[in-house]
Coordinates of C-alpha atoms in Angstrom, one line a residue:
M1 CA 0.1 -0.3 0.0
S2 CA 1.3 3.5 -0.8
E3 CA 2.1 5.6 2.2
T4 CA 0.1 7.4 4.5
L5 CA -0.6 8.8 7.5
S6 CA -1.8 6.4 10.2
L7 CA -5.0 6.3 10.9
L8 CA -4.2 6.3 14.8
L9 CA -2.4 9.6 14.4
L10 CA -5.1 11.3 12.3
T11 CA -7.6 9.8 15.3
Q12 CA -5.6 11.2 18.2
G13 CA -4.7 14.7 16.3
T14 CA -7.0 15.9 13.7
F15 CA -10.5 13.8 13.9
K16 CA -10.5 14.6 17.9
E17 CA -9.5 18.4 17.2
R18 CA -12.6 18.9 14.8
A19 CA -15.2 16.1 17.3
C20 CA -14.1 18.3 20.2
L21 CA -15.6 21.4 18.5
N22 CA -18.9 19.5 18.4
Q23 CA -18.5 18.3 21.7
H24 CA -22.7 19.9 22.5
L25 CA -23.5 17.9 20.3
I26 CA -22.9 15.5 22.8
P27 CA -25.6 13.7 25.3
S28 CA -23.9 14.0 28.5
N29 CA -23.0 10.0 29.1
C30 CA -21.3 9.7 25.9
T31 CA -18.9 11.8 27.1
R32 CA -16.2 9.0 27.1
I33 CA -16.0 9.0 23.6
L34 CA -13.9 12.4 24.2
A35 CA -12.1 11.8 27.5
N36 CA -11.1 8.2 27.4
P37 CA -11.7 7.1 23.6
F38 CA -9.2 3.9 23.6
S39 CA -10.8 2.5 27.1
L40 CA -14.3 1.6 25.1
T41 CA -15.4 -1.9 23.9
L42 CA -16.7 -2.3 20.8
N43 CA -19.7 -2.6 22.0
E44 CA -19.9 0.6 23.8
L45 CA -19.0 2.3 20.4
S46 CA -21.8 1.0 18.7
C47 CA -24.0 2.2 21.6
Y48 CA -22.7 5.7 21.5
C49 CA -22.2 6.0 17.9
Q50 CA -26.8 5.3 17.9
N51 CA -26.8 7.4 20.7
I52 CA -24.8 10.4 19.2
G53 CA -25.7 9.9 16.1
F54 CA -24.2 10.9 12.2
S55 CA -25.3 13.9 11.5
N56 CA -22.4 15.7 12.0
Y57 CA -19.5 15.2 9.9
D58 CA -16.7 15.1 12.1
L59 CA -18.5 13.0 15.2
S60 CA -19.1 11.0 12.2
V61 CA -15.9 10.5 11.2
Y62 CA -14.4 10.3 14.7
M63 CA -16.7 7.2 15.7
L64 CA -15.7 5.4 12.5
A65 CA -12.1 6.0 13.0
L66 CA -12.7 4.3 16.8
I67 CA -14.7 1.6 15.7
T68 CA -11.7 0.6 13.0
L69 CA -9.1 0.8 15.0
K70 CA -10.8 -1.0 17.9
A71 CA -12.0 -4.2 15.6
T72 CA -8.7 -4.4 14.3
Q73 CA -6.9 -4.7 17.5
E74 CA -9.4 -6.9 18.6
A75 CA -9.6 -9.4 15.1
P76 CA -10.0 -11.7 14.5
L77 CA -13.4 -11.3 16.6
A78 CA -15.5 -13.9 17.7
D79 CA -18.7 -15.1 16.7
N80 CA -17.9 -13.7 13.1
M81 CA -18.6 -10.5 14.5
G82 CA -15.9 -9.8 12.3
L83 CA -18.8 -9.6 9.5
N84 CA -21.2 -7.5 11.0
Y85 CA -17.7 -4.4 11.8
F86 CA -16.8 -5.3 8.0
D87 CA -19.8 -3.2 7.2
T88 CA -19.0 -0.2 9.9
I89 CA -15.9 0.5 8.3
N90 CA -16.7 -0.2 4.4
Y91 CA -19.7 2.4 5.3
F92 CA -16.4 4.6 6.0
I93 CA -14.4 3.8 3.6
V94 CA -17.4 4.4 1.2
N95 CA -18.8 7.6 2.6
Y96 CA -15.7 9.3 3.5
N97 CA -14.0 8.0 0.6
Q98 CA -10.7 10.7 1.4
Y99 CA -9.7 8.4 3.8
S100 CA -10.4 5.2 2.5
A101 CA -5.7 5.2 2.0
N102 CA -5.4 4.9 5.7
I103 CA -8.8 3.3 6.9
M104 CA -7.5 -0.1 4.5
Q105 CA -3.9 0.5 5.3
T106 CA -4.9 0.3 9.4
Y107 CA -7.9 -2.5 8.5
F108 CA -6.0 -4.0 6.0
S109 CA -3.9 -6.8 8.0
A110 CA -7.4 -7.4 10.3
L111 CA -9.3 -7.9 7.5
I112 CA -6.7 -11.1 6.9
Q113 CA -6.9 -12.6 10.5
E114 CA -11.2 -12.3 10.2
I115 CA -11.0 -13.8 6.9
S116 CA -8.4 -16.6 8.0
A117 CA -9.9 -17.2 11.4
S118 CA -14.0 -17.0 9.8
D119 CA -15.8 -20.3 9.0
D120 CA -18.7 -18.1 7.1
L121 CA -16.2 -17.8 3.8
T122 CA -18.9 -17.8 1.3
S123 CA -20.1 -14.2 3.3
W124 CA -16.6 -12.7 3.3
M125 CA -16.4 -12.9 -0.5
K126 CA -19.5 -11.5 -1.1
K127 CA -18.0 -8.8 1.4
I128 CA -14.9 -8.0 -0.6
M129 CA -17.1 -7.5 -3.2
T130 CA -18.9 -4.9 -2.2
L131 CA -15.5 -3.4 -0.9
S132 CA -14.4 -0.4 -3.6
I133 CA -10.5 0.0 -2.6
N134 CA -7.7 0.4 -5.3
E135 CA -7.5 -3.1 -7.4
N136 CA -3.8 -3.7 -6.1
D137 CA -4.2 -2.7 -3.0
I138 CA -7.5 -5.8 -2.8
Q139 CA -5.2 -8.6 -4.5
P140 CA -3.8 -9.8 -0.8
V141 CA -7.2 -9.9 0.1
R142 CA -7.9 -12.4 -2.9
Q143 CA -5.2 -13.8 -2.4
C144 CA -6.3 -14.9 0.9
I145 CA -9.6 -15.9 0.7
K146 CA -8.1 -18.3 -2.7
I147 CA -6.2 -20.4 -0.3
R148 CA -9.2 -20.7 2.1
C149 CA -11.3 -21.2 -1.1
S150 CA -9.0 -24.4 -2.3
S151 CA -8.9 -26.0 1.6
K152 CA -13.1 -25.5 1.8
V153 CA -13.0 -27.3 -2.6
N154 CA -10.9 -30.1 -1.1
S155 CA -13.1 -30.5 2.0
I156 CA -16.4 -30.4 -0.6
L157 CA -14.3 -33.0 -2.6
T158 CA -14.2 -35.4 0.3
K159 CA -17.7 -35.3 0.9
I160 CA -17.9 -36.2 -2.9
Y161 CA -16.0 -38.9 -2.9
E162 CA -17.6 -41.1 -0.1
N163 CA -21.3 -39.8 -1.4
S164 CA -22.2 -38.3 -4.3
N165 CA -25.1 -36.1 -3.5
K166 CA -26.4 -33.5 -5.9
S167 CA -27.1 -31.2 -3.2
T168 CA -23.6 -31.3 -2.3
I169 CA -22.1 -30.8 -5.9
F170 CA -24.5 -27.8 -6.5
E171 CA -23.3 -26.6 -3.2
L172 CA -19.5 -26.9 -4.7
I173 CA -20.4 -25.3 -8.0
D174 CA -22.1 -22.4 -6.6
F175 CA -19.3 -21.6 -4.5
L176 CA -16.6 -22.1 -6.5
D177 CA -19.5 -19.4 -8.9
L178 CA -19.6 -17.4 -6.2
G179 CA -15.6 -17.1 -6.0
L180 CA -15.0 -16.2 -9.9
Q181 CA -17.5 -13.8 -9.3
C182 CA -15.2 -12.2 -6.6
K183 CA -12.1 -12.4 -9.4
L184 CA -10.2 -14.8 -7.1
D185 CA -7.6 -16.9 -9.8
L186 CA -9.8 -20.2 -9.5
N187 CA -9.3 -21.2 -12.9
E188 CA -7.5 -23.9 -12.4
L189 CA -9.2 -24.8 -9.2
T190 CA -11.9 -24.6 -11.1
N191 CA -11.0 -26.9 -14.5
Y192 CA -9.8 -29.4 -11.7
T193 CA -12.9 -30.1 -9.3
T194 CA -14.8 -29.7 -12.3
S195 CA -12.9 -32.8 -14.0
I196 CA -13.0 -35.3 -10.3
I197 CA -17.0 -34.7 -11.0
L198 CA -17.5 -35.0 -14.6
E199 CA -14.9 -38.5 -13.7
K200 CA -17.1 -39.2 -11.1
I201 CA -20.7 -38.8 -13.4
I202 CA -18.5 -41.5 -15.9
S203 CA -17.7 -43.7 -13.8
D204 CA -20.8 -43.7 -11.9
N205 CA -22.8 -44.3 -15.0
D206 CA -20.5 -46.8 -16.0
L207 CA -20.5 -44.5 -19.3
R208 CA -17.4 -46.2 -20.8
G209 CA -18.4 -49.8 -20.0
F210 CA -15.9 -51.4 -17.9
N211 CA -18.1 -52.9 -15.5
K212 CA -20.6 -53.8 -17.6
Y213 CA -17.4 -55.8 -19.9
L214 CA -17.1 -57.2 -15.9
G215 CA -20.7 -58.2 -15.5
I216 CA -21.0 -55.9 -13.3
S217 CA -24.7 -54.3 -12.8
I218 CA -25.4 -50.8 -11.4
K219 CA -27.9 -48.0 -10.5
V220 CA -27.1 -45.6 -13.0
D221 CA -28.5 -42.0 -12.5
F222 CA -28.9 -40.4 -16.2
N223 CA -31.6 -37.4 -15.0
G224 CA -29.7 -36.0 -11.7
S225 CA -26.3 -36.4 -13.9
R226 CA -27.8 -33.7 -16.6
E227 CA -28.9 -31.8 -13.8
I228 CA -25.3 -31.5 -12.4
I229 CA -23.6 -31.2 -16.2
N230 CA -26.1 -27.9 -16.8
K231 CA -25.2 -26.6 -13.6
L232 CA -21.6 -27.1 -14.2
K233 CA -22.2 -25.0 -17.4
I234 CA -22.6 -21.6 -15.8
L235 CA -18.7 -22.3 -14.5
Q236 CA -17.9 -19.7 -18.1
I237 CA -14.0 -21.1 -17.5
L238 CA -14.3 -24.0 -18.4
D239 CA -11.2 -25.9 -20.2
Q240 CA -11.5 -27.4 -23.5
E241 CA -10.4 -30.7 -21.6
N242 CA -12.9 -30.5 -19.0
L243 CA -15.3 -29.1 -22.5
D244 CA -14.8 -32.5 -24.4
K245 CA -15.8 -34.3 -21.4
I246 CA -18.9 -32.9 -21.5
K247 CA -19.7 -33.4 -25.0
F248 CA -18.8 -37.2 -24.3
I249 CA -20.8 -37.5 -21.1
E250 CA -23.7 -35.6 -23.2
D251 CA -23.4 -37.7 -26.7
K252 CA -24.3 -40.8 -24.4
I253 CA -27.1 -39.5 -21.7
G254 CA -28.5 -36.7 -23.0
A255 CA -28.1 -33.2 -22.2
I256 CA -30.8 -31.0 -20.9
I257 CA -31.7 -28.1 -23.5
P258 CA -33.5 -25.1 -22.6
I259 CA -37.0 -24.2 -24.3
K260 CA -38.4 -20.8 -23.9
K261 CA -41.9 -21.5 -22.6
Y262 CA -43.9 -19.0 -24.2
E263 CA -46.2 -16.7 -22.3
K264 CA -49.1 -14.5 -22.5
K265 CA -47.6 -10.8 -21.3
L266 CA -49.8 -8.9 -19.4
K267 CA -50.8 -5.2 -21.2
Q268 CA -49.2 -2.6 -18.8
I269 CA -50.2 1.0 -19.8
F270 CA -47.8 3.5 -18.1
Q271 CA -49.4 6.9 -17.8
A272 CA -46.1 8.2 -18.4
E273 CA -45.6 11.8 -16.9
N274 CA -43.1 14.3 -17.5
L275 CA -40.5 15.5 -14.5
I276 CA -41.5 17.8 -12.1
N277 CA -38.5 20.6 -12.8
S278 CA -35.8 21.0 -10.5
D279 CA -33.2 23.9 -10.5
I280 CA -30.2 22.0 -11.8
N281 CA -27.4 22.7 -13.3
W282 CA -26.5 19.7 -15.4
N283 CA -23.3 21.2 -17.3
E284 CA -21.6 21.4 -13.5
I285 CA -21.9 17.8 -12.0
T286 CA -18.7 16.8 -9.6
T287 CA -18.0 12.7 -9.6
E288 CA -16.6 10.8 -6.9
P289 CA -13.8 8.4 -8.6
Q290 CA -15.0 5.5 -7.2
P291 CA -18.2 3.7 -6.7
F292 CA -19.9 2.4 -3.9
Y293 CA -21.2 0.0 -5.3
A294 CA -21.1 -1.9 -8.7
R295 CA -22.0 -5.4 -10.1
D296 CA -22.7 -7.4 -13.6
A297 CA -26.6 -7.8 -13.5
G298 CA -27.7 -10.3 -16.4
K299 CA -26.7 -8.1 -19.7
F300 CA -25.6 -5.2 -17.8
R301 CA -23.1 -3.8 -15.2
V302 CA -24.8 -1.4 -12.5
V303 CA -22.6 1.3 -11.2
C304 CA -23.8 3.6 -8.7
Y305 CA -21.3 6.9 -7.6
Y306 CA -22.5 9.5 -4.9
I307 CA -21.7 12.5 -7.1
K308 CA -22.8 17.0 -6.4
F309 CA -24.4 19.1 -8.6
S310 CA -23.3 22.9 -8.0
N311 CA -25.6 23.9 -5.9
G312 CA -24.3 21.4 -3.4
L313 CA -26.8 19.0 -3.6
G314 CA -26.2 15.9 -2.8
A315 CA -27.0 12.6 -5.2
V316 CA -26.7 9.3 -6.7
K317 CA -25.8 8.4 -10.3
K318 CA -27.1 5.3 -10.9
S319 CA -25.7 3.6 -14.3
Y320 CA -26.2 0.4 -16.7
I321 CA -23.4 -0.1 -18.6
A322 CA -24.3 -2.8 -22.0
L323 CA -22.1 -5.7 -21.9
A324 CA -23.5 -7.2 -24.9
N325 CA -24.7 -5.6 -28.2
D326 CA -28.8 -7.0 -27.8
A327 CA -29.2 -5.6 -23.9
D328 CA -32.8 -4.8 -23.9
F329 CA -32.9 -1.4 -21.6
T330 CA -37.4 -1.5 -21.1
P331 CA -36.9 -2.6 -17.9
V332 CA -34.5 0.5 -16.6
E333 CA -37.2 2.9 -19.1
N334 CA -39.7 1.4 -17.0
E335 CA -37.8 2.2 -13.9
I336 CA -36.9 5.9 -15.2
K337 CA -41.2 6.0 -15.6
I338 CA -41.5 4.5 -12.1
L339 CA -39.1 6.7 -10.4
I340 CA -40.5 9.7 -11.9
Y341 CA -44.2 9.4 -11.0
L342 CA -43.3 8.5 -7.5
S343 CA -40.1 11.7 -7.5
N344 CA -43.6 13.7 -8.2
R345 CA -45.6 12.6 -5.5
S346 CA -42.4 12.9 -3.1
T347 CA -42.6 14.5 0.2
P348 CA -40.4 14.9 3.1
S349 CA -42.8 12.9 5.0
N350 CA -43.3 9.8 2.6
S351 CA -41.6 7.3 1.2
F352 CA -40.1 7.9 -1.9
L353 CA -37.6 9.5 -2.7
K354 CA -36.5 12.8 -5.4
F355 CA -35.6 11.7 -9.2
Y356 CA -33.6 14.4 -10.7
G357 CA -33.3 12.8 -14.5
S358 CA -31.8 10.3 -16.3
A359 CA -29.3 10.7 -19.9
L360 CA -29.8 7.3 -22.0
N361 CA -28.1 5.9 -25.7
N362 CA -27.2 2.8 -27.0
Y363 CA -24.7 1.1 -24.0
Q364 CA -25.7 3.4 -21.1
A365 CA -28.1 5.1 -18.9
D366 CA -27.8 7.0 -16.0
L367 CA -30.2 7.5 -13.5
Y368 CA -29.7 11.0 -11.1
M369 CA -32.2 10.7 -7.5
E370 CA -31.9 11.6 -3.9
S371 CA -29.0 10.4 -1.9
G372 CA -28.4 10.6 2.0
G373 CA -28.7 8.0 5.2
I374 CA -27.5 4.5 5.0
S375 CA -30.0 1.3 4.1
L376 CA -31.8 -0.1 6.7
M377 CA -29.8 -3.5 6.7
N378 CA -26.8 -1.7 7.9
E379 CA -28.7 0.5 10.3
L380 CA -30.1 -2.8 11.5
T381 CA -26.7 -4.4 11.9
I382 CA -25.1 -1.7 13.4
Y383 CA -27.9 -2.1 16.4
K384 CA -27.2 -5.8 16.2
S385 CA -23.5 -5.2 16.8
S386 CA -24.2 -3.5 20.4
G387 CA -26.7 -5.9 21.2
R388 CA -29.3 -3.2 21.3
L389 CA -33.2 -4.0 19.5
V390 CA -34.1 -1.2 17.7
E391 CA -35.7 1.9 20.0
K392 CA -39.7 0.6 20.1
E393 CA -40.8 3.9 19.0
L394 CA -38.3 4.4 16.4
A395 CA -39.8 0.8 15.2
E396 CA -43.4 1.5 15.3
R397 CA -42.8 4.6 13.5
W398 CA -40.8 2.9 11.2
I399 CA -43.7 0.6 10.5
I400 CA -46.3 2.6 10.3
S401 CA -44.2 4.4 7.2
L402 CA -43.6 0.9 5.4
L403 CA -46.8 -0.2 5.6
N404 CA -48.5 3.3 4.3
G405 CA -46.0 3.4 1.5
F406 CA -46.4 0.2 0.2
A407 CA -50.0 0.5 0.4
E408 CA -49.3 3.7 -1.2
L409 CA -47.8 1.9 -4.3
S410 CA -49.9 -0.9 -4.5
N411 CA -52.8 1.8 -4.9
Y412 CA -50.5 3.3 -7.8
K413 CA -50.9 -0.8 -9.0
I414 CA -46.6 -0.5 -8.2
Y415 CA -45.3 -3.6 -7.2
H416 CA -42.0 -3.6 -5.6
C417 CA -41.0 -7.6 -6.3
D418 CA -37.5 -6.9 -3.9
I419 CA -39.0 -5.7 -0.8
K420 CA -36.2 -6.0 2.0
P421 CA -34.1 -4.1 4.3
H422 CA -31.2 -4.0 1.6
N423 CA -34.2 -1.8 -0.5
I424 CA -35.2 0.8 2.1
L425 CA -33.3 3.7 2.7
V426 CA -32.6 5.6 6.4
K427 CA -32.5 9.4 6.2
P428 CA -30.2 11.2 9.0
D429 CA -33.6 12.3 10.3
K430 CA -34.5 9.3 10.2
T431 CA -36.9 8.6 8.0
L432 CA -37.5 5.9 5.3
K433 CA -37.2 6.1 1.7
I434 CA -38.4 2.9 -0.5
I435 CA -35.4 2.2 -3.0
D436 CA -34.3 0.3 -6.4
F437 CA -37.4 -0.5 -8.3
S438 CA -34.8 -2.4 -11.0
V439 CA -36.8 -5.2 -11.1
S440 CA -40.9 -4.0 -10.0
M441 CA -43.9 -4.0 -12.1
K442 CA -46.5 -1.2 -12.7
T443 CA -49.7 -2.4 -14.6
D444 CA -53.1 -0.7 -15.4
E445 CA -55.1 -2.9 -13.5
S446 CA -56.2 -3.3 -10.3
E447 CA -54.5 -6.6 -8.2
T448 CA -57.8 -8.2 -7.7
M449 CA -58.2 -8.2 -11.8
L450 CA -55.1 -9.7 -12.5
I451 CA -55.1 -13.2 -13.0
T452 CA -52.6 -14.8 -11.6
M453 CA -50.0 -17.2 -13.5
E454 CA -46.8 -17.9 -13.7
N455 CA -44.3 -15.9 -14.1
P456 CA -40.3 -15.3 -13.5
I457 CA -39.4 -15.6 -9.9
Q458 CA -38.0 -12.2 -8.9
G459 CA -36.5 -11.0 -5.4
T460 CA -34.2 -12.1 -2.6
R461 CA -33.6 -15.4 -1.1
G462 CA -35.0 -15.2 3.0
Y463 CA -37.3 -12.7 2.1
M464 CA -39.2 -14.3 -1.1
A465 CA -43.6 -15.2 -0.4
P466 CA -43.4 -19.3 0.2
E467 CA -44.6 -19.8 -3.3
L468 CA -41.6 -18.1 -4.6
Q469 CA -38.5 -19.6 -2.2
D470 CA -40.1 -22.9 -2.9
N471 CA -39.4 -23.0 -6.3
F472 CA -36.8 -21.3 -6.0
D473 CA -35.0 -23.8 -3.3
K474 CA -35.9 -26.5 -6.1
G475 CA -33.9 -24.9 -8.5
I476 CA -37.6 -23.6 -10.7
R477 CA -37.3 -19.9 -11.6
T478 CA -40.9 -19.4 -12.8
A479 CA -43.9 -19.6 -10.2
T480 CA -47.7 -19.3 -10.0
Y481 CA -48.0 -16.0 -8.0
K482 CA -49.6 -12.5 -7.8
S483 CA -46.7 -10.0 -7.0
G484 CA -48.8 -7.3 -4.5
K485 CA -49.4 -10.5 -2.4
A486 CA -45.5 -11.9 -2.6
D487 CA -44.6 -8.2 -1.6
V488 CA -46.7 -8.7 1.6
F489 CA -45.0 -11.1 2.9
S490 CA -41.7 -10.2 1.5
L491 CA -42.6 -7.0 3.9
G492 CA -43.5 -8.8 6.5
L493 CA -40.3 -10.3 6.9
T494 CA -38.8 -6.9 6.7
I495 CA -41.0 -5.9 9.9
L496 CA -39.9 -8.9 12.0
Q497 CA -36.5 -8.1 11.2
I498 CA -37.0 -4.4 12.2
M499 CA -38.2 -5.7 15.4
T500 CA -36.0 -8.8 16.1
T501 CA -32.6 -7.3 14.0
N502 CA -32.5 -10.8 13.3
N503 CA -33.2 -11.9 9.4
S504 CA -36.0 -15.1 8.9
E505 CA -34.0 -16.9 5.7
G506 CA -34.4 -20.3 5.6
L507 CA -38.3 -19.9 7.8
N508 CA -39.8 -18.3 4.8
T509 CA -41.0 -21.7 3.6
L510 CA -44.4 -23.4 3.1
E511 CA -42.3 -26.2 5.7
K512 CA -40.9 -23.9 7.8
N513 CA -44.1 -21.2 8.1
K514 CA -45.4 -22.8 11.7
E515 CA -41.8 -21.7 13.1
L516 CA -42.1 -18.5 11.6
H517 CA -45.3 -18.1 13.1
E518 CA -43.8 -18.8 16.5
K519 CA -40.9 -16.4 15.9
V520 CA -43.9 -13.4 15.3
N521 CA -45.4 -14.8 18.6
S522 CA -41.7 -14.6 20.9
V523 CA -41.1 -11.5 20.2
R524 CA -42.3 -8.8 23.7
G525 CA -43.1 -5.4 23.9
Y526 CA -44.7 -4.0 20.9
P527 CA -48.8 -3.4 19.9
E528 CA -50.6 -6.3 19.7
W529 CA -51.8 -5.1 16.3
I530 CA -48.3 -5.2 15.2
K531 CA -48.3 -9.4 16.0
Q532 CA -51.9 -9.9 14.9
L533 CA -51.1 -8.0 11.6
L534 CA -47.4 -10.0 11.0
H535 CA -49.6 -13.2 10.9
K536 CA -52.0 -12.5 8.5
M537 CA -49.2 -10.5 6.3
L538 CA -47.1 -13.9 6.9
Y539 CA -49.7 -16.5 5.8
P540 CA -48.1 -19.6 4.1
T541 CA -50.5 -19.0 0.4
R542 CA -51.2 -16.0 -1.1
N543 CA -55.2 -16.7 -1.2
G544 CA -55.1 -16.6 2.9
R545 CA -52.7 -13.8 2.5
I546 CA -53.9 -10.1 3.2
S547 CA -53.5 -7.0 0.8
F548 CA -51.6 -4.3 1.9
N549 CA -55.1 -1.4 1.7
K550 CA -56.4 -3.9 4.6
C551 CA -52.9 -3.6 6.3
L552 CA -53.8 -0.3 6.7
Q553 CA -56.8 -1.3 9.1
Y554 CA -54.8 -3.0 11.7
I555 CA -53.3 0.2 12.4
Q556 CA -54.5 1.6 15.9
I557 CA -55.5 5.1 16.2
D558 CA -54.2 5.9 19.1
T559 CA -50.8 6.0 17.9
G560 CA -51.2 8.8 16.4
Y561 CA -50.5 7.6 13.0
A562 CA -53.0 8.3 10.5
S563 CA -53.6 6.0 7.1
T564 CA -52.5 8.1 3.7
I565 CA -54.9 5.7 1.9
N566 CA -58.6 5.5 1.0
N567 CA -59.7 1.8 2.2

């Protein structure tokens, strides 16, 4: 890494001096953060952050630096807590980019220790994909993960030798695919592993005829083998030797050929609106040099940058960059129309973001929208890492806000299709905004008039309704569902996570629905109407599940909040 000023020296000097100028903003029970900061534990620092808040720039930098230093000092943290504090430190890097080199110079060794000691390598790979630092600086981290990957792959291969379980092979292929997405140099390991799997398929099914020649009868599994071959094809770096083996196997047992199923498309008549004018000088935009988010999605690369207009207004630029000549921008245009529609109705108190405009050409679409705050997922992670729950009054305010926000979307016939804490923004004043309409849909009909039909599954594992999750877990990428009812279930899971700070992954299936409702019953300290409503929202089948507008009927009058939707 390049030589930079130590984060410790910065914290003891510049950061603390600036923080002291704002000590009048620090509650009396948090003064130790200035008087004796290095005696504080990580939990205490997290609690202080919650009490002080992040509205003041200098205090925020100082507190985040203290957390980074303490997490580095105590690495590796017990119980995989390093994963939680990684999110906090990554937030520090992304939002205060001018200090990213100082942060990584300090945190680098701790990051290596966390990865080396963790038993959750998959989560670490996903985390590293979000890290926005210099490519040269991240290579040693990838090398550390690569070493751990080799060990894990060999461990899984041992299981496969002992028992050719299809689910174990699928687990291994998904793990390698994730590693490749993480830009790890796994070409040799992937081809070695693939070769072993293919040889086992050949042997188990006696495709070379050795057992037949010896008169030994064996039980073949052509269907399972075809599924494994189909799964292996997601690995885009297979060498010619493995490709030849795949051809040899498919010549013997056949191949799974994807056939595009005809689907009758519902008419979606958008009442397109013009964006209400805003006083923005589009000729003077300052863009941060590094994106805070980047991933490949189908035929697009999605990249997000923090930007600033000449009037000082901060915003986010979300870019869709085509990776193929036949990339279809129709979903992006749909997202823009939804953002315009909601922006024209945005107020400081409702759940809709301001949208400032877009620029499209044949290869790229840039969307400009309101910024500020952190995701609800990161907010809940901070609470969880400090061993605290969201304050009941704030949680209830958030619950009512989300119920009204998504009911209003439903009233506009807009269905989000990917509701989760990651897609909800917590503003500095603790109001919530709904974000990411990239897979959303808008219809010209009430959902009660829509035909329930088989559609592609949209959403995120662990937050889908059972009718989607059960199919997704079986490798089926379509399901019979109504988007509005599926959204209700996803919002129910999100509300439950607000109340507990824990997600409910694994419980959003038909089989585990009883356990999910037991989890709702175990929550203490909330008004009874919230728990009654959650039982209705988390009903296992769509036909018995409540609608968004009916959800609003459960909000008690004495909460001080009124519905924004006419029932």
